mmCIF file of C-alpha atoms in Angstrom:
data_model
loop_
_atom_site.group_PDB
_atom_site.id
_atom_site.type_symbol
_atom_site.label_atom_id
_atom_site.label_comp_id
_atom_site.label_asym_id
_atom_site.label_seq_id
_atom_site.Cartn_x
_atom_site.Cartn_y
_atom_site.Cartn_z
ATOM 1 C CA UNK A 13 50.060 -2.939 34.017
ATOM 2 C CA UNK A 14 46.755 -4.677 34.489
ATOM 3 C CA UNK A 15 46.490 -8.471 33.538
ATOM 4 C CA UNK A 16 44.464 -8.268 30.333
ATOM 5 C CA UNK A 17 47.483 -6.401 29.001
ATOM 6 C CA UNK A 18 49.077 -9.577 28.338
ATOM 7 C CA UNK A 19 45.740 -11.173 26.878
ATOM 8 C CA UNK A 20 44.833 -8.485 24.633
ATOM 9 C CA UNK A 21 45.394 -10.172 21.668
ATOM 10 C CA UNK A 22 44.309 -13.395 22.876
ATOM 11 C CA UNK A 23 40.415 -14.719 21.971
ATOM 12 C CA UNK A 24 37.678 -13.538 24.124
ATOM 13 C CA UNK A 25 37.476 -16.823 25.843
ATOM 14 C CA UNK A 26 41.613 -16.884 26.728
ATOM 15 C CA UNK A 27 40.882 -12.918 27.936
ATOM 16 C CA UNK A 28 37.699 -14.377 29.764
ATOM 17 C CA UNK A 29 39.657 -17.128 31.329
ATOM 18 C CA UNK A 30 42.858 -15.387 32.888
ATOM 19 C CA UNK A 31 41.252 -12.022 33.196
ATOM 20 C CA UNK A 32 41.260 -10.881 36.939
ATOM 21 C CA UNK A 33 38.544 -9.266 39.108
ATOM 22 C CA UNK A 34 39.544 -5.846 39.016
ATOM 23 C CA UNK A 35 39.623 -6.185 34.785
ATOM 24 C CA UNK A 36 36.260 -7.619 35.015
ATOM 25 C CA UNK A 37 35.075 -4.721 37.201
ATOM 26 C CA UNK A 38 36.838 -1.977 34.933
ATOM 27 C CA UNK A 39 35.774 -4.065 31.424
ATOM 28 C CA UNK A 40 32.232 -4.289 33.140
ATOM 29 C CA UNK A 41 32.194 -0.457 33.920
ATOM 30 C CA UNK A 42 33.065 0.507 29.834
ATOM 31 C CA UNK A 43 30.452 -1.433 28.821
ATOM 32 C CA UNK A 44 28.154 -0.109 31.024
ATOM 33 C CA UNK A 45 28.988 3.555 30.117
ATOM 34 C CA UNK A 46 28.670 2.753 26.079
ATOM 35 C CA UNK A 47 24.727 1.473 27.040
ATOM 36 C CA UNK A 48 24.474 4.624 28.790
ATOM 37 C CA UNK A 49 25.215 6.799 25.546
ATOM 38 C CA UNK A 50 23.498 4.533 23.647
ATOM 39 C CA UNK A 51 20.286 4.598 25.513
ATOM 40 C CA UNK A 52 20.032 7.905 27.615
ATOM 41 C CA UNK A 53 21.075 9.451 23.735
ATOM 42 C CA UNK A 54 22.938 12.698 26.135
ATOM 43 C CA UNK A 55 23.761 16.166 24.134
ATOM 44 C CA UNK A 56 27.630 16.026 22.471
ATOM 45 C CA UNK A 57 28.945 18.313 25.913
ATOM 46 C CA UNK A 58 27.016 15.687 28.708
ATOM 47 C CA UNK A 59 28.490 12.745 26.717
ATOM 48 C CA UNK A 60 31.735 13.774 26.354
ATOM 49 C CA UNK A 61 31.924 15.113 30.165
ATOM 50 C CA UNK A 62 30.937 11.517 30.645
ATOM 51 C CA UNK A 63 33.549 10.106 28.635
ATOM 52 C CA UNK A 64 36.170 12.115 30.156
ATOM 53 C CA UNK A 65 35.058 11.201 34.085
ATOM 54 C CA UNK A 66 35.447 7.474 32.884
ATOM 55 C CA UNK A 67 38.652 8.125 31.284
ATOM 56 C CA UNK A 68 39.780 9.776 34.931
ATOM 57 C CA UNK A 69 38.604 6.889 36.745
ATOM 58 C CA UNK A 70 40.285 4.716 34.155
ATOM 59 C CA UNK A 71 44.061 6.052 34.517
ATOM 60 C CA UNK A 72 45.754 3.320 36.754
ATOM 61 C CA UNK A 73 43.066 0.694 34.220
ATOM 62 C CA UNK A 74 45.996 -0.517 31.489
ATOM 63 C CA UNK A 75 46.205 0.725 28.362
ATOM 64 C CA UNK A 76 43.563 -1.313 26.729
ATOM 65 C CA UNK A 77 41.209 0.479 28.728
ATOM 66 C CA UNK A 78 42.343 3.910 27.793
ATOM 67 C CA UNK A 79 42.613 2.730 23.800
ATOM 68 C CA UNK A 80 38.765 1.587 24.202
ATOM 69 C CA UNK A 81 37.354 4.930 26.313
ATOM 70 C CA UNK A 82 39.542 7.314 23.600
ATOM 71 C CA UNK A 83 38.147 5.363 20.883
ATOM 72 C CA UNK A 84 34.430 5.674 21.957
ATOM 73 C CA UNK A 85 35.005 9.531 22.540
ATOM 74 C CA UNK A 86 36.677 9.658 18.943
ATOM 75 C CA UNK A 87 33.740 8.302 16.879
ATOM 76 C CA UNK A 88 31.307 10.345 19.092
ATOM 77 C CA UNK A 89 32.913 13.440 18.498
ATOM 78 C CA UNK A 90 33.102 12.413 14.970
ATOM 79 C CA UNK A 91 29.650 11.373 14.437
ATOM 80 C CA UNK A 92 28.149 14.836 15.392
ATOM 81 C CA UNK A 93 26.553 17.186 12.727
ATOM 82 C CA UNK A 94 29.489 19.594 13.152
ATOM 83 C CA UNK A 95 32.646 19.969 14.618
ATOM 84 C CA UNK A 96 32.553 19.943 18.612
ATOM 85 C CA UNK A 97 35.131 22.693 20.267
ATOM 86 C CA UNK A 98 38.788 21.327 20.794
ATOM 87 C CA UNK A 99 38.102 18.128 18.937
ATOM 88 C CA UNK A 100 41.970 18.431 17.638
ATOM 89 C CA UNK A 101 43.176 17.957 21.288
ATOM 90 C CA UNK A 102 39.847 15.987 22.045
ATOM 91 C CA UNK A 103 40.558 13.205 20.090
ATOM 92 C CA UNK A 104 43.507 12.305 22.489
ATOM 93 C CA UNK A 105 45.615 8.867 21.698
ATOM 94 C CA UNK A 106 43.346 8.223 18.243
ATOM 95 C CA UNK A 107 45.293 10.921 16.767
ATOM 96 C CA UNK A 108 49.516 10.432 16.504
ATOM 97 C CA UNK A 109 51.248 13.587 15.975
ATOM 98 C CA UNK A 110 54.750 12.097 14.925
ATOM 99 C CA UNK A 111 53.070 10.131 12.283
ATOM 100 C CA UNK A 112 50.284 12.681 11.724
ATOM 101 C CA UNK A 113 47.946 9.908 11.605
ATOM 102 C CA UNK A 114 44.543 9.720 12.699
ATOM 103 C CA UNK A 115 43.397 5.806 14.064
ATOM 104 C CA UNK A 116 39.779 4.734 14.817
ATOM 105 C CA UNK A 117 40.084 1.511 13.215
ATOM 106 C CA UNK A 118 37.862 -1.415 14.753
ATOM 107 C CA UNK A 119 39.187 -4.846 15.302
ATOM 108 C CA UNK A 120 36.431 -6.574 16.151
ATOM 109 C CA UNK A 121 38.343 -9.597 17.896
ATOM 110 C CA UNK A 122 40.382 -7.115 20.457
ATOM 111 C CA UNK A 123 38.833 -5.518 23.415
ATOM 112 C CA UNK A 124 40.718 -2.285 22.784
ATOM 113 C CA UNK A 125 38.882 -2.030 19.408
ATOM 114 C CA UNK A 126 35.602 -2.841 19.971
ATOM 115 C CA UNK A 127 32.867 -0.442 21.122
ATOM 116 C CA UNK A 128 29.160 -0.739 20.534
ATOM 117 C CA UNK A 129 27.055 -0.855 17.556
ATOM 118 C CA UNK A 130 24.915 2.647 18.231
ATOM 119 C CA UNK A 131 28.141 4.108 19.217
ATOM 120 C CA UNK A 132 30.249 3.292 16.013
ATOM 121 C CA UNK A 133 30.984 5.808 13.464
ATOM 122 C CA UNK A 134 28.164 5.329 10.283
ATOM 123 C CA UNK A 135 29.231 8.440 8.300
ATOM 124 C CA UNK A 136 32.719 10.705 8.307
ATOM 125 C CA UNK A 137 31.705 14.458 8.685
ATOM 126 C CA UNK A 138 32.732 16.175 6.113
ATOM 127 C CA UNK A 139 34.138 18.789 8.321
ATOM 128 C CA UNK A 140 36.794 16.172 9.199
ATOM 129 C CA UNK A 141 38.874 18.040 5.819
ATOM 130 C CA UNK A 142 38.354 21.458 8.447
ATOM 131 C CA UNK A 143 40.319 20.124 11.203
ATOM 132 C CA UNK A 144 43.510 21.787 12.631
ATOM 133 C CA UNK A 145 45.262 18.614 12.237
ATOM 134 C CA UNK A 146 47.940 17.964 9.335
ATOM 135 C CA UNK A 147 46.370 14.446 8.650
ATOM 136 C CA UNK A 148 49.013 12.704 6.454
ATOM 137 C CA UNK A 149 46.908 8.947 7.308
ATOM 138 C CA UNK A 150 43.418 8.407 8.506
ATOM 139 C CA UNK A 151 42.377 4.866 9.338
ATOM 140 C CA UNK A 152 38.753 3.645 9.736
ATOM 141 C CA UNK A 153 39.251 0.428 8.645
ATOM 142 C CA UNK A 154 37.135 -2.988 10.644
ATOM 143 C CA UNK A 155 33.839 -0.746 10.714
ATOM 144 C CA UNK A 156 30.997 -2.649 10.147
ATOM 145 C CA UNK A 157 28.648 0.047 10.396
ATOM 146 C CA UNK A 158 30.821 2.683 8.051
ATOM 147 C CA UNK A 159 28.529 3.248 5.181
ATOM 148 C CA UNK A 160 29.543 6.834 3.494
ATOM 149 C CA UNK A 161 32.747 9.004 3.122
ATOM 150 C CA UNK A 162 33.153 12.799 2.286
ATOM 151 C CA UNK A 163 35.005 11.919 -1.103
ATOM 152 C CA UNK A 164 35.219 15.504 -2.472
ATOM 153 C CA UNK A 165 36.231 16.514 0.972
ATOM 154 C CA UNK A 166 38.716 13.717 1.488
ATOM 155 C CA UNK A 167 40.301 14.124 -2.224
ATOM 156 C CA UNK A 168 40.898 17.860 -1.027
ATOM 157 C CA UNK A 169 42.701 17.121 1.694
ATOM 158 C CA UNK A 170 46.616 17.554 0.125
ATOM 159 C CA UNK A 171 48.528 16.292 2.724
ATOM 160 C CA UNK A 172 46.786 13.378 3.129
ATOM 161 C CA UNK A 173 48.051 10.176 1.719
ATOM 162 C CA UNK A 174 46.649 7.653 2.551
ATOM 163 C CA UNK A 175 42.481 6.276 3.508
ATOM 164 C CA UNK A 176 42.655 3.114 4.916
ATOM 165 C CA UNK A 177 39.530 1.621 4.665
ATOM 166 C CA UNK A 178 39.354 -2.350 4.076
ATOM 167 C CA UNK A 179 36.720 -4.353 5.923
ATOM 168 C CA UNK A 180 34.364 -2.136 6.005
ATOM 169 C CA UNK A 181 31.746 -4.440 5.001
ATOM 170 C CA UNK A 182 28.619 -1.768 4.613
ATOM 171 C CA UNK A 183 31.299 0.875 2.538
ATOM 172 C CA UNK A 184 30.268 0.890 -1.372
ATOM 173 C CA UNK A 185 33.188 3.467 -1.978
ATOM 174 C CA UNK A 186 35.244 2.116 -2.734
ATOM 175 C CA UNK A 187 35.051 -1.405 -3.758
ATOM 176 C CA UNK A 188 36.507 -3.848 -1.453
ATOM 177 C CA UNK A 189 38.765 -4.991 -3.984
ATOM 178 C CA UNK A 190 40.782 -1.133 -4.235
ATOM 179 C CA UNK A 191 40.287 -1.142 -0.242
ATOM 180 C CA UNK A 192 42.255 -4.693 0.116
ATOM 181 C CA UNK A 193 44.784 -2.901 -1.584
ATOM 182 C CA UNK A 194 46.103 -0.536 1.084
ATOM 183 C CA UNK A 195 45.410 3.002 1.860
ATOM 184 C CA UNK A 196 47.586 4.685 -0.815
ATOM 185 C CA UNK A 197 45.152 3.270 -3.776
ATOM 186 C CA UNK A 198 42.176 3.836 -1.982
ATOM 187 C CA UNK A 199 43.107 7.658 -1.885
ATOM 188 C CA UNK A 200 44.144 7.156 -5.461
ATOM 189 C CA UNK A 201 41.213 5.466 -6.734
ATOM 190 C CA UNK A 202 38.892 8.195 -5.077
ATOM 191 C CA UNK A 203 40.780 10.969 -6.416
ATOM 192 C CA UNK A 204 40.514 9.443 -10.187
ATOM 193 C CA UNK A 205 36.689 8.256 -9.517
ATOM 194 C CA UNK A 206 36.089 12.835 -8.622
ATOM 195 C CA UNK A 207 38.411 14.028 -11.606
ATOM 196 C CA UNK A 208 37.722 11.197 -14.097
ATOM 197 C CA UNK A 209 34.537 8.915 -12.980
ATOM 198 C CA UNK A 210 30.932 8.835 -14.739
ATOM 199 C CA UNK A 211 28.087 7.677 -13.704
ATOM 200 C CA UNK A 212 26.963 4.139 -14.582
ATOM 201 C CA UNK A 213 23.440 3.768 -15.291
ATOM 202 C CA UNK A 214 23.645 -0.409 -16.172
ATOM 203 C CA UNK A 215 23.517 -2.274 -12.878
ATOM 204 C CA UNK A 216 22.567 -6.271 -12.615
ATOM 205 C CA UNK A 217 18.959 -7.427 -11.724
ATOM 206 C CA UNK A 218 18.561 -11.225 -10.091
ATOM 207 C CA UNK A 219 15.337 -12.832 -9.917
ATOM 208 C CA UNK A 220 14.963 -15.916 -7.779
ATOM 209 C CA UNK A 221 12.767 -17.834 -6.302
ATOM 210 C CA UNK A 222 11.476 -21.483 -6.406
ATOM 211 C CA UNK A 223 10.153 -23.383 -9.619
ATOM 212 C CA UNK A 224 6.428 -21.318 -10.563
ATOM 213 C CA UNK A 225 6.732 -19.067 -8.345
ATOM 214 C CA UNK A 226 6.549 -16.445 -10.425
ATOM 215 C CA UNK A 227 9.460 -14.993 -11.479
ATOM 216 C CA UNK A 228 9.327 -14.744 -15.397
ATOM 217 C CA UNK A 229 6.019 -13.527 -14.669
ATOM 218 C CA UNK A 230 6.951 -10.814 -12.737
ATOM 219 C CA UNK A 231 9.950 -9.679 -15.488
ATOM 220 C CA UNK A 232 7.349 -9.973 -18.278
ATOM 221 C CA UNK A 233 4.792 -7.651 -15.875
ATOM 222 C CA UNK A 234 8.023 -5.466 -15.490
ATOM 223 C CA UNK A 235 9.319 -4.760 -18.979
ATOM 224 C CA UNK A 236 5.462 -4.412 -20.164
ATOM 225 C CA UNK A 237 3.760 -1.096 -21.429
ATOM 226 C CA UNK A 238 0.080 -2.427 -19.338
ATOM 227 C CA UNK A 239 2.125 -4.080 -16.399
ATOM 228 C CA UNK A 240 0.511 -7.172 -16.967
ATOM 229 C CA UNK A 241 2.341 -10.704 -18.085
ATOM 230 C CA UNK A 242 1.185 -13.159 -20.445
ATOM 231 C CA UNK A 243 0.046 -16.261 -19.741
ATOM 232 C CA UNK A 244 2.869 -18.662 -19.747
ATOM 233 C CA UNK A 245 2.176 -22.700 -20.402
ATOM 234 C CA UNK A 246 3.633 -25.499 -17.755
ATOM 235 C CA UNK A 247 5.297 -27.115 -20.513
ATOM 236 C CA UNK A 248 6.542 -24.585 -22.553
ATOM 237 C CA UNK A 249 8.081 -21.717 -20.601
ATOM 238 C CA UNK A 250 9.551 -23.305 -17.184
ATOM 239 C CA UNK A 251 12.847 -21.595 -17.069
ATOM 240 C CA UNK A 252 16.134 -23.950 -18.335
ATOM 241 C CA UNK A 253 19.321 -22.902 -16.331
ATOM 242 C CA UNK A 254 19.450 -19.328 -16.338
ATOM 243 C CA UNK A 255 17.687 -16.620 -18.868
ATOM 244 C CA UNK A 256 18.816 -13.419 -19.682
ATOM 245 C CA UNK A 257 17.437 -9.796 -20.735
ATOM 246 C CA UNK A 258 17.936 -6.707 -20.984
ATOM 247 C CA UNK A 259 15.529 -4.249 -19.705
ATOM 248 C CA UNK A 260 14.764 -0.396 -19.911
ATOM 249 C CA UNK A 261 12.654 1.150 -17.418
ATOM 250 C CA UNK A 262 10.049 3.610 -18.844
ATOM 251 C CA UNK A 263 10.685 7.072 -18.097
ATOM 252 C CA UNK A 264 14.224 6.133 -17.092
ATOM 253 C CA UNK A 265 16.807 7.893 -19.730
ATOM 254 C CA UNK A 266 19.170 5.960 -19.931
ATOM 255 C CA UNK A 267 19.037 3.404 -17.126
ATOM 256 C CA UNK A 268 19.326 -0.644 -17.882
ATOM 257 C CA UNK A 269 19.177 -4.069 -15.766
ATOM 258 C CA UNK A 270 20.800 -6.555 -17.508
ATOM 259 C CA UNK A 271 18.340 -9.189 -16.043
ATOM 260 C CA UNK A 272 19.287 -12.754 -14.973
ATOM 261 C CA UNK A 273 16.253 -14.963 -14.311
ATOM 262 C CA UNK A 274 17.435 -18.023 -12.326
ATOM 263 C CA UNK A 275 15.615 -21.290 -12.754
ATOM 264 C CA UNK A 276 14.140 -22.353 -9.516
ATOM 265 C CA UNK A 277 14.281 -26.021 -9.699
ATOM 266 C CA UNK A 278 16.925 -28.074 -6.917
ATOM 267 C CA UNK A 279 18.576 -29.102 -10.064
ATOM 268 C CA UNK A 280 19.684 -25.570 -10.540
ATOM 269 C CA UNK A 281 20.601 -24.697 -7.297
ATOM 270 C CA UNK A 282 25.022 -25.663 -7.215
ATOM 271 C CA UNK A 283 25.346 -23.879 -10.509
ATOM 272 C CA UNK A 284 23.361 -20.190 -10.036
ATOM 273 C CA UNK A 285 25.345 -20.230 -6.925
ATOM 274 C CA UNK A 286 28.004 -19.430 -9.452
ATOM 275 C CA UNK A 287 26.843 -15.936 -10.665
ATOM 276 C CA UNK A 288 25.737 -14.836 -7.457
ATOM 277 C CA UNK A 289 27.463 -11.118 -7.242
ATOM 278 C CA UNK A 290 27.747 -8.278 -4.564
ATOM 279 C CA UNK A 291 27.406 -5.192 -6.759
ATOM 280 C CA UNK A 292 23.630 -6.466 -8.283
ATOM 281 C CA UNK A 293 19.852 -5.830 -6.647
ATOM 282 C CA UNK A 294 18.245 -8.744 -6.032
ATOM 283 C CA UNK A 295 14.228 -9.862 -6.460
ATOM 284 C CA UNK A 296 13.261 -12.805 -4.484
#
């Protein structure tokens, strides 16, 4: 067992500091590899060959070494337009057969689980529901760059149970408060949002900016027929607090901001902190 076994779960300083030569050498070579892909941008067969010399070169490494190499190869094989050959037995210790459960999680603070940006999975392939694998759990959860899933795909999968997904900061689907909750309500919430969901057409819009910038301006140039605003007096129309509207874009059936316009004076600053929100677009 190589040293950083024992340090695995230790900061990167503690691994740093107690890490020997040889771990440095081998940790040194991964990282080296995943620039490689990331640069040289090889076909799906060159990178994978690549991979797999690493991975053969890497067999007396410890098995944080192994974890990290068969978790780069997973999201690579998983990030290409369709399904490489053998990907079931490609995918190697990122998919458990006794617990029929597929792992590429990132954990950002454990060597094992971290690989580089450009080589992180953005998008699961919807050919993932194709595969000759009786997925009963997949886990993609601690992926920062994890933006979209195949829902219709995923919700057709029937012997899956549960989508673990939480932390996945760039993920809109689903909502970080159903992904907190564990993988069984994620699948549960996606398979309600297909069979029962509509689409909502009122989102938030939050203008801010410093005191006359500008901003009431703009939202009266906005909602108008001419795009133009109307003059608006020092002393009469400085925004108090925070005002709100409601507004309908032309040629927009059925679409509505519900607007917030933030004063901009320092006095307002502690309390629009308050109504800040994720789910909202923003106009600075």
């Amino acid at each position: 067992m190589c040293c950083i076994c024992f340090y695995n779960h230790e900061s990167e300083e503690q691994r740093t500091k107690y890490m020997c030569q040889h771990c440095k050498a081998r940790r040194r070579f991964i990282v080296d590899l995943e620039r490689d892909l990331s640069s040289s941008r090889p076909d799906a067969s060159a990178a994978i060959h690549k991979i797999d010399e690493a991975s053969r070169h890497a067999n007396s490494a410890g098995q944080p070494f192994k974890t990290r190499l068969g978790l780069v190869k997973a999201h690579y094989l998983l990030g290409q337009p369709q399904p490489p050959p053998d990907i079931s037995s490609s995918l190697g210790s990122c998919y458990d057969s006794e617990t029929q459960t597929l792992d590429i999680s990132l954990q950002t603070d454990s060597m094992e689980r971290y690989i580089a940006r450009d080589l992180r999975l953005k998008s699961l392939p919807a050919w993932i529901a194709k595969l000759d694998l009786p997925l009963k759990v997949i886990d993609v959860s601690g992926n920062p760059s994890l933006s979209g899933l195949p829902v219709n795909e995923l919700c057709g999968m029937r012997a899956l149970k549960e989508f673990k997904c939480e932390s996945c900061v760039t993920l809109s689907l689903p909502p970080p408060e159903v992904a907190d909750q564990g993988g069984k309500a994620v699948l549960t919430y996606l398979r309600r949002v297909r069979e029962e969901g509509k689409e909502n057409k009122r989102m938030s819009l939050i203008l801010i900016g410093n005191g006359e910038a500008g901003k009431t301006s703009v939202l009266q140039a906005l909602k108008s027929e001419d795009g133009r605003a109307n003059t608006i007096h020092v002393d009469e129309g400085r925004t108090i607090g925070i005002d709100l509207h409601a507004w309908e874009p032309q040629g927009e059936e059925g679409l509505t901001f519900d607007v917030m316009d933030f004063g901009g004076q320092a006095v307002y600053g502690k309390s629009n902190q308050y109504f800040i929100v994720r789910r909202a677009l923003y106009l600075l």
